[in-house]
């Protein structure tokens, strides 16, 4: 798809901005459903395949409900995220609780909701037993260490705080078996925003091989393998979306060669993608406030890094379009698109060619549907924006209001 293509027309956007002041997030329901269906189709060969949407990507129950209606569960890692899943009607083993450095109260809530608990450390097993009791089903997060190269966002596995070593993994399942746990899964997640399909196939191979070895040595059988999230999206115009069919087929072959060839019982595949599902289908709508010409040209917009932190945090590229201006013949101008926070890193783009802009023009910042609004913060007294859902009938519905000054003061004594 051409990066400049939008799921709404400029005149519709104008209409939305008359009803809702900028900046705001706009999520495209049709796009989210379409991606959800492509993911399901890629794994249709696996009986019991389930995607647990990573709530942290876009923690809004309205979106969780859409994903639930596509058959997805929720991957949570905090108490409020567990409550959001519950609010969206996602219950029991449709909730995956993959957390780390976990407080007892959060394990308690996860157990109370009947969630599948995924432990990040061998020491968490006695801790869980002491504070909550043993759950019927248990999974551990594996960290493959030097076996696997890391990637830019998540880093090298050996340096990562997540998961247990190979040796600890065997000991963890033995301990769980000896304590009387009877249903097992295994989890790993070593990538974030990864675009190479081979990466996911190789991760599945490592996990399947491990399942064969642990099943033999510990004498347990596995119900599921959770491959985590991390499927990337093409933020840059020159990048290609991950071919999900290719990932699905590659993992199917690994499943046949390793799980079936070793005559293990059927294994359900789980994933915990966040970015893949909502990332490309969210837009930050912002308006040009000032055009400043000093040493460079700055397009000052009414959104700032408190609304979208990724460019400042990771130097991330987000495509920007000016609907209605895109077809102008005028030559493009190299500009920085900046917010109003007192930090020079508060920029959405640096040296970006855009059509000539003036105050009042609308800009669309692309691919912000995951880890966008949810990373928002209040530094410099900045307030988080509203979230809107572009529904399948083409109308926009507010699914979170913008913060007000009263919200900002609400926690002060
Ligand atoms: C963040 C996270 C995810 C989702 O990652 P995406 O890059 O959004 O797919 C899944 N599982 C865990 C444990 C995570 O921390």
Coordinates of C-alpha atoms and ligand atoms in Angstrom, one line a residue:
X1 CA 0.0 0.0 0.0
X2 CA 1.2 3.5 -0.8
X3 CA 2.3 5.1 2.4
X4 CA 0.3 8.2 1.6
X5 CA -3.0 6.3 1.3
X6 CA -5.3 7.1 4.2
X7 CA -8.6 5.3 5.2
X8 CA -10.4 8.6 5.3
X9 CA -10.8 11.5 2.8
X10 CA -9.5 15.1 3.6
X11 CA -13.1 16.4 3.8
X12 CA -14.0 13.7 6.3
X13 CA -10.9 14.6 8.4
X14 CA -12.0 18.3 8.3
X15 CA -15.4 17.2 9.6
X16 CA -13.9 15.2 12.4
X17 CA -11.8 18.2 13.5
X18 CA -14.9 20.4 13.6
X19 CA -16.3 18.0 16.2
X20 CA -13.1 17.1 18.1
X21 CA -10.3 19.6 18.7
X22 CA -6.8 18.6 17.6
X23 CA -4.6 16.8 18.5
X24 CA -6.3 13.4 18.6
X25 CA -5.7 9.8 17.8
X26 CA -7.8 8.1 15.1
X27 CA -7.9 4.3 14.9
X28 CA -9.2 2.6 11.8
X29 CA -11.5 -0.3 12.8
X30 CA -11.6 -1.9 9.3
X31 CA -7.8 -1.9 9.1
X32 CA -7.4 -3.5 12.5
X33 CA -10.0 -6.2 11.7
X34 CA -8.3 -6.9 8.3
X35 CA -4.9 -7.4 9.9
X36 CA -6.4 -9.6 12.7
X37 CA -7.9 -11.8 10.0
X38 CA -4.6 -12.0 8.1
X39 CA -2.8 -13.2 11.2
X40 CA -5.5 -15.8 12.0
X41 CA -5.4 -17.0 8.4
X42 CA -1.6 -17.5 8.5
X43 CA -2.0 -19.8 11.5
X44 CA -5.3 -21.5 10.5
X45 CA -3.3 -24.8 10.2
X46 CA -2.8 -24.9 14.0
X47 CA -5.8 -26.1 16.0
X48 CA -6.0 -23.7 19.0
X49 CA -3.9 -20.9 17.6
X50 CA -4.7 -17.8 19.7
X51 CA -3.4 -14.2 19.6
X52 CA -3.3 -12.5 23.0
X53 CA -3.2 -8.8 22.0
X54 CA -0.5 -7.0 24.0
X55 CA -2.7 -4.5 26.0
X56 CA 0.2 -2.1 26.6
X57 CA 0.3 -1.2 22.9
X58 CA -3.2 0.4 22.9
X59 CA -4.9 0.0 26.3
X60 CA -8.4 1.0 25.3
X61 CA -11.3 -1.4 26.1
X62 CA -13.1 -0.4 22.9
X63 CA -10.2 -1.7 20.8
X64 CA -9.8 -4.8 23.0
X65 CA -13.5 -5.5 22.3
X66 CA -13.0 -5.3 18.6
X67 CA -10.0 -7.7 18.9
X68 CA -12.0 -10.0 21.2
X69 CA -14.7 -10.2 18.5
X70 CA -12.0 -11.5 16.2
X71 CA -11.3 -14.3 18.7
X72 CA -8.3 -12.7 20.4
X73 CA -7.4 -12.6 24.0
X74 CA -5.4 -10.1 26.0
X75 CA -1.7 -10.1 27.1
X76 CA -1.4 -8.1 30.3
X77 CA 1.5 -7.2 32.5
X78 CA 0.0 -5.0 35.2
X79 CA -3.1 -4.8 37.4
X80 CA -4.7 -2.0 35.5
X81 CA -4.1 -3.9 32.3
X82 CA -5.8 -6.9 33.8
X83 CA -8.8 -4.7 34.7
X84 CA -8.9 -3.3 31.2
X85 CA -9.1 -6.9 29.8
X86 CA -11.9 -7.6 32.2
X87 CA -13.7 -4.4 31.3
X88 CA -13.6 -5.6 27.6
X89 CA -15.2 -8.9 28.6
X90 CA -12.0 -10.9 28.2
X91 CA -11.9 -13.5 31.0
X92 CA -10.2 -16.7 32.3
X93 CA -7.6 -18.3 30.0
X94 CA -8.3 -15.6 27.3
X95 CA -6.0 -13.5 29.5
X96 CA -2.2 -14.1 29.4
X97 CA -0.3 -12.6 32.3
X98 CA 3.2 -12.0 31.1
X99 CA 4.9 -9.7 33.6
X100 CA 8.3 -9.3 35.2
X101 CA 9.4 -8.2 38.7
X102 CA 5.8 -8.9 39.6
X103 CA 4.2 -7.7 42.9
X104 CA 2.0 -10.3 44.8
X105 CA -1.1 -8.2 44.3
X106 CA -0.9 -8.5 40.5
X107 CA -0.4 -12.3 40.7
X108 CA -3.4 -12.4 43.0
X109 CA -5.6 -10.4 40.5
X110 CA -4.4 -12.6 37.6
X111 CA -5.2 -15.8 39.5
X112 CA -8.6 -14.4 40.6
X113 CA -9.4 -13.7 36.9
X114 CA -8.3 -17.2 35.9
X115 CA -5.6 -15.9 33.6
X116 CA -2.7 -18.0 32.4
X117 CA 0.3 -17.0 34.4
X118 CA 3.6 -16.8 32.6
X119 CA 6.5 -16.6 35.1
X120 CA 9.6 -14.6 34.4
X121 CA 11.9 -16.2 37.0
X122 CA 12.3 -19.6 38.7
X123 CA 12.1 -17.8 42.1
X124 CA 8.6 -16.5 41.2
X125 CA 7.2 -20.1 41.5
X126 CA 7.7 -20.4 45.3
X127 CA 6.7 -16.7 45.6
X128 CA 3.5 -17.4 43.7
X129 CA 2.8 -20.5 45.8
X130 CA 3.3 -18.5 49.0
X131 CA 1.2 -15.5 48.1
X132 CA -1.5 -16.9 45.8
X133 CA -1.3 -20.7 45.6
X134 CA -0.4 -22.8 42.6
X135 CA -2.3 -22.2 39.4
X136 CA -3.6 -25.1 37.3
X137 CA -1.6 -24.0 34.3
X138 CA 1.9 -22.5 34.2
X139 CA 4.3 -21.2 31.7
X140 CA 7.8 -19.9 31.9
X141 CA 9.5 -17.2 29.8
X142 CA 12.7 -18.5 28.2
X143 CA 15.6 -16.3 27.4
X144 CA 17.8 -18.0 24.8
X145 CA 20.8 -15.8 25.6
X146 CA 23.6 -16.0 23.1
X147 CA 21.6 -18.6 21.0
X148 CA 19.7 -15.7 19.5
X149 CA 20.8 -12.3 18.2
X150 CA 18.8 -9.4 19.6
X151 CA 17.3 -6.5 17.7
X152 CA 17.5 -2.7 18.0
X153 CA 14.6 -2.1 20.4
X154 CA 14.8 -5.1 22.7
X155 CA 18.7 -5.5 22.7
X156 CA 20.9 -8.6 23.1
X157 CA 19.1 -11.4 25.0
X158 CA 22.0 -11.9 27.4
X159 CA 21.7 -8.3 28.5
X160 CA 17.9 -8.5 28.8
X161 CA 16.2 -8.6 32.2
X162 CA 13.5 -11.0 30.9
X163 CA 13.2 -14.7 31.2
X164 CA 15.2 -17.6 32.5
X165 CA 18.2 -19.5 31.2
X166 CA 18.0 -22.9 29.5
X167 CA 19.3 -24.7 32.6
X168 CA 16.8 -22.8 34.9
X169 CA 14.0 -23.7 32.5
X170 CA 14.5 -27.4 33.1
X171 CA 14.7 -26.9 36.8
X172 CA 11.6 -24.6 36.8
X173 CA 9.4 -27.3 35.1
X174 CA 10.8 -30.0 37.4
X175 CA 9.9 -27.8 40.4
X176 CA 6.4 -27.0 39.1
X177 CA 5.8 -30.7 38.3
X178 CA 7.0 -31.7 41.8
X179 CA 4.6 -29.2 43.3
X180 CA 1.7 -30.7 41.4
X181 CA 1.1 -28.3 38.5
X182 CA -0.3 -30.4 35.7
X183 CA -0.7 -28.2 32.6
X184 CA 2.3 -26.5 30.9
X185 CA 3.2 -23.9 28.3
X186 CA 6.4 -22.1 27.4
X187 CA 7.0 -18.6 26.3
X188 CA 9.7 -16.6 24.7
X189 CA 10.0 -13.1 23.2
X190 CA 13.3 -11.8 22.0
X191 CA 12.3 -9.3 19.3
X192 CA 10.5 -6.0 18.9
X193 CA 9.5 -4.4 15.7
X194 CA 11.2 -7.2 13.7
X195 CA 10.6 -7.3 9.9
X196 CA 12.5 -10.4 9.0
X197 CA 10.1 -13.5 8.7
X198 CA 13.0 -15.9 9.3
X199 CA 13.5 -14.5 12.8
X200 CA 10.1 -15.7 13.9
X201 CA 10.5 -19.1 12.3
X202 CA 13.9 -19.6 13.9
X203 CA 12.5 -18.6 17.3
X204 CA 9.7 -21.2 16.9
X205 CA 12.3 -23.9 16.0
X206 CA 14.3 -23.1 19.1
X207 CA 11.2 -23.3 21.3
X208 CA 9.9 -26.5 19.6
X209 CA 13.3 -28.2 20.1
X210 CA 13.3 -27.1 23.7
X211 CA 9.8 -28.6 24.2
X212 CA 11.0 -31.9 22.9
X213 CA 13.9 -31.9 25.3
X214 CA 12.0 -30.8 28.4
X215 CA 9.1 -33.2 27.7
X216 CA 11.6 -36.1 27.6
X217 CA 13.7 -35.1 30.6
X218 CA 11.0 -33.8 32.9
X219 CA 8.3 -36.2 31.8
X220 CA 5.6 -33.5 31.2
X221 CA 3.7 -32.6 28.1
X222 CA 3.2 -29.1 26.8
X223 CA -0.2 -27.6 25.9
X224 CA 1.0 -24.5 24.3
X225 CA 4.0 -22.6 22.9
X226 CA 3.7 -18.8 23.2
X227 CA 5.9 -17.1 20.6
X228 CA 5.4 -13.6 22.1
X229 CA 4.9 -10.5 20.0
X230 CA 7.4 -8.3 18.2
X231 CA 6.2 -8.6 14.5
X232 CA 7.3 -5.3 13.1
X233 CA 5.5 -2.9 10.8
X234 CA 6.9 -0.8 7.9
X235 CA 7.3 2.6 9.4
X236 CA 9.5 3.8 6.5
X237 CA 8.1 4.1 3.0
X238 CA 10.8 1.8 1.7
X239 CA 10.2 -1.0 4.2
X240 CA 8.0 -4.1 3.4
X241 CA 5.3 -5.5 5.7
X242 CA 6.1 -8.9 7.2
X243 CA 4.6 -11.7 5.0
X244 CA 2.5 -13.4 7.6
X245 CA 1.7 -16.3 5.3
X246 CA 5.4 -16.9 5.0
X247 CA 5.9 -16.8 8.8
X248 CA 2.9 -19.2 9.2
X249 CA 4.1 -21.7 6.6
X250 CA 7.7 -21.6 8.0
X251 CA 6.4 -22.3 11.6
X252 CA 4.1 -25.0 10.3
X253 CA 7.1 -26.8 8.7
X254 CA 9.1 -26.5 12.0
X255 CA 6.1 -27.9 13.8
X256 CA 5.9 -30.9 11.5
X257 CA 9.7 -31.5 11.6
X258 CA 10.1 -31.1 15.3
X259 CA 6.8 -31.5 17.3
X260 CA 5.1 -34.1 15.0
X261 CA 8.2 -35.9 14.0
X262 CA 8.9 -36.5 17.7
X263 CA 5.3 -37.7 18.2
X264 CA 4.5 -35.1 20.9
X265 CA 0.9 -34.3 21.6
X266 CA -0.7 -31.4 19.6
X267 CA 0.6 -28.1 20.7
X268 CA -1.4 -24.8 20.6
X269 CA 0.5 -21.8 19.3
X270 CA 0.0 -18.5 21.0
X271 CA 1.2 -15.0 20.0
X272 CA 1.2 -11.7 21.9
X273 CA 1.5 -9.1 19.1
X274 CA 0.6 -5.6 19.8
X275 CA 2.2 -3.4 17.2
X276 CA 1.3 -5.6 14.2
X277 CA -2.5 -5.3 14.9
X278 CA -3.0 -1.7 15.8
X279 CA 0.2 0.1 14.8
X280 CA -0.4 0.8 11.1
X281 CA -4.1 1.6 11.8
X282 CA -3.7 4.5 14.2
X283 CA -3.1 8.2 13.1
X284 CA -2.2 11.2 15.2
X285 CA -4.1 14.2 13.8
X286 CA -2.4 17.5 14.6
X287 CA -2.7 21.1 13.3
X288 CA 0.0 23.5 12.3
X289 CA 0.2 26.3 14.9
X290 CA 3.2 28.3 13.9
X291 CA 5.7 28.3 11.1
X292 CA 9.1 29.5 12.4
X293 CA 12.1 30.3 10.3
X294 CA 15.4 30.6 12.2
X295 CA 18.4 28.5 11.3
X296 CA 15.9 25.9 10.0
X297 CA 12.2 25.9 9.2
X298 CA 10.1 24.6 12.0
X299 CA 6.6 23.5 11.5
X300 CA 5.1 23.9 15.1
X301 CA 2.2 21.7 15.6
X302 CA -0.4 21.3 18.5
X303 CA 0.8 17.8 19.4
X304 CA 4.1 17.2 21.2
X305 CA 6.2 14.3 22.4
X306 CA 3.9 13.8 25.4
X307 CA 1.3 12.6 22.8
X308 CA 3.8 10.5 20.9
X309 CA 7.2 9.7 22.3
X310 CA 8.7 7.2 19.8
X311 CA 10.6 9.7 17.6
X312 CA 12.2 11.3 20.7
X313 CA 12.8 7.9 22.5
X314 CA 14.0 5.8 19.6
X315 CA 14.7 8.3 16.8
X316 CA 11.8 6.4 15.2
X317 CA 10.5 7.5 11.8
X318 CA 6.8 8.2 11.4
X319 CA 5.5 9.1 8.0
X320 CA 3.7 12.5 7.9
X321 CA 1.2 13.6 5.3
X322 CA -0.7 16.8 4.8
X323 CA -4.1 15.6 3.4
X324 CA -5.5 17.9 0.8
X325 CA -2.0 19.4 0.2
X326 CA -0.3 16.3 -1.1
X327 CA -1.4 16.8 -4.7
X328 CA -0.1 20.4 -4.9
X329 CA 2.6 20.8 -7.6
X330 CA 4.6 23.1 -5.3
X331 CA 8.1 21.8 -4.6
X332 CA 8.6 20.3 -1.2
X333 CA 10.4 22.1 1.6
X334 CA 12.8 20.5 4.1
X335 CA 11.4 21.1 7.6
X336 CA 11.5 20.0 11.2
X337 CA 8.0 19.2 12.6
X338 CA 8.1 20.2 16.3
X339 CA 5.9 20.2 19.4
X340 CA 5.8 22.7 22.2
X341 CA 7.6 20.9 24.9
X342 CA 10.7 22.5 26.4
X343 CA 12.9 19.7 25.1
X344 CA 14.7 19.9 21.8
X345 CA 14.0 16.2 21.2
X346 CA 10.3 17.2 20.9
X347 CA 10.2 16.7 17.2
X348 CA 8.1 14.4 15.0
X349 CA 10.4 14.7 12.0
X350 CA 13.8 16.2 11.2
X351 CA 14.7 17.5 7.7
X352 CA 11.5 16.1 6.2
X353 CA 10.4 17.1 2.8
X354 CA 6.8 18.3 3.1
X355 CA 4.5 20.5 1.0
X356 CA 4.6 24.2 1.9
X357 CA 2.5 24.5 5.1
X358 CA 0.8 27.4 6.9
X359 CA -0.9 27.7 10.3
X360 CA -4.2 25.9 10.4
X361 CA -3.1 23.1 8.0
X362 CA -3.8 19.6 9.2
X363 CA -1.0 17.0 9.4
X364 CA -1.4 13.2 9.8
X365 CA 1.3 11.3 11.7
X366 CA 1.1 7.7 10.5
X367 CA 1.6 4.3 12.2
X368 CA 1.0 5.5 15.8
X369 CA -1.7 2.9 16.7
X370 CA 0.6 1.0 19.0
X371 CA 2.9 2.3 21.7
X372 CA 1.7 5.8 20.8
X373 CA -1.0 7.3 23.0
X374 CA -0.2 4.6 25.7
X375 CA 3.4 6.0 26.2
X376 CA 2.0 9.5 26.8
X377 CA 3.0 11.5 29.8
X378 CA 2.4 14.8 31.5
X379 CA 5.9 16.4 31.6
X380 CA 5.8 20.2 31.2
X381 CA 2.1 20.2 32.1
X382 CA 1.2 18.6 28.7
X383 CA -2.1 16.8 28.6
X384 CA -2.9 13.6 26.8
X385 CA -5.2 13.8 23.8
X386 CA -8.5 12.1 23.0
X387 CA -8.7 8.8 21.1
X388 CA -11.3 8.4 18.3
X389 CA -12.4 5.3 16.5
X390 CA -13.0 5.5 12.8
X391 CA -15.9 3.0 12.6
X392 CA -16.7 0.7 9.7
X393 CA -19.5 3.0 8.6
X394 CA -17.0 5.8 8.1
X395 CA -18.1 7.9 11.2
X396 CA -15.7 8.8 14.1
X397 CA -16.6 8.0 17.7
X398 CA -14.7 9.2 20.7
X399 CA -13.4 6.3 22.8
X400 CA -11.3 8.3 25.2
X401 CA -11.7 12.0 26.0
X402 CA -8.8 14.4 26.2
X403 CA -7.3 15.1 29.6
X404 CA -8.2 18.4 31.2
X405 CA -6.4 20.7 33.6
X406 CA -8.7 19.3 36.3
X407 CA -7.2 15.8 35.5
X408 CA -3.7 17.2 35.9
X409 CA -4.5 18.6 39.3
X410 CA -6.5 15.6 40.5
X411 CA -3.7 13.8 42.2
X412 CA -2.4 16.9 44.1
X413 CA -3.2 17.1 47.8
Ligands
LIG1 C1 5.5 -5.5 24.6 C2 5.2 -6.9 24.6 C3 4.5 -7.5 23.6 C4 4.0 -6.8 22.4 O1 5.1 -6.4 21.6 P1 4.8 -5.8 20.2 O2 6.1 -5.3 19.7 O3 3.8 -4.7 20.3 O4 4.2 -6.9 19.3 C5 4.2 -8.9 23.8 N1 4.6 -9.6 24.9 C6 5.3 -9.0 25.9 C7 5.7 -9.8 27.1 C8 5.7 -7.6 25.8 O5 6.4 -7.1 26.8

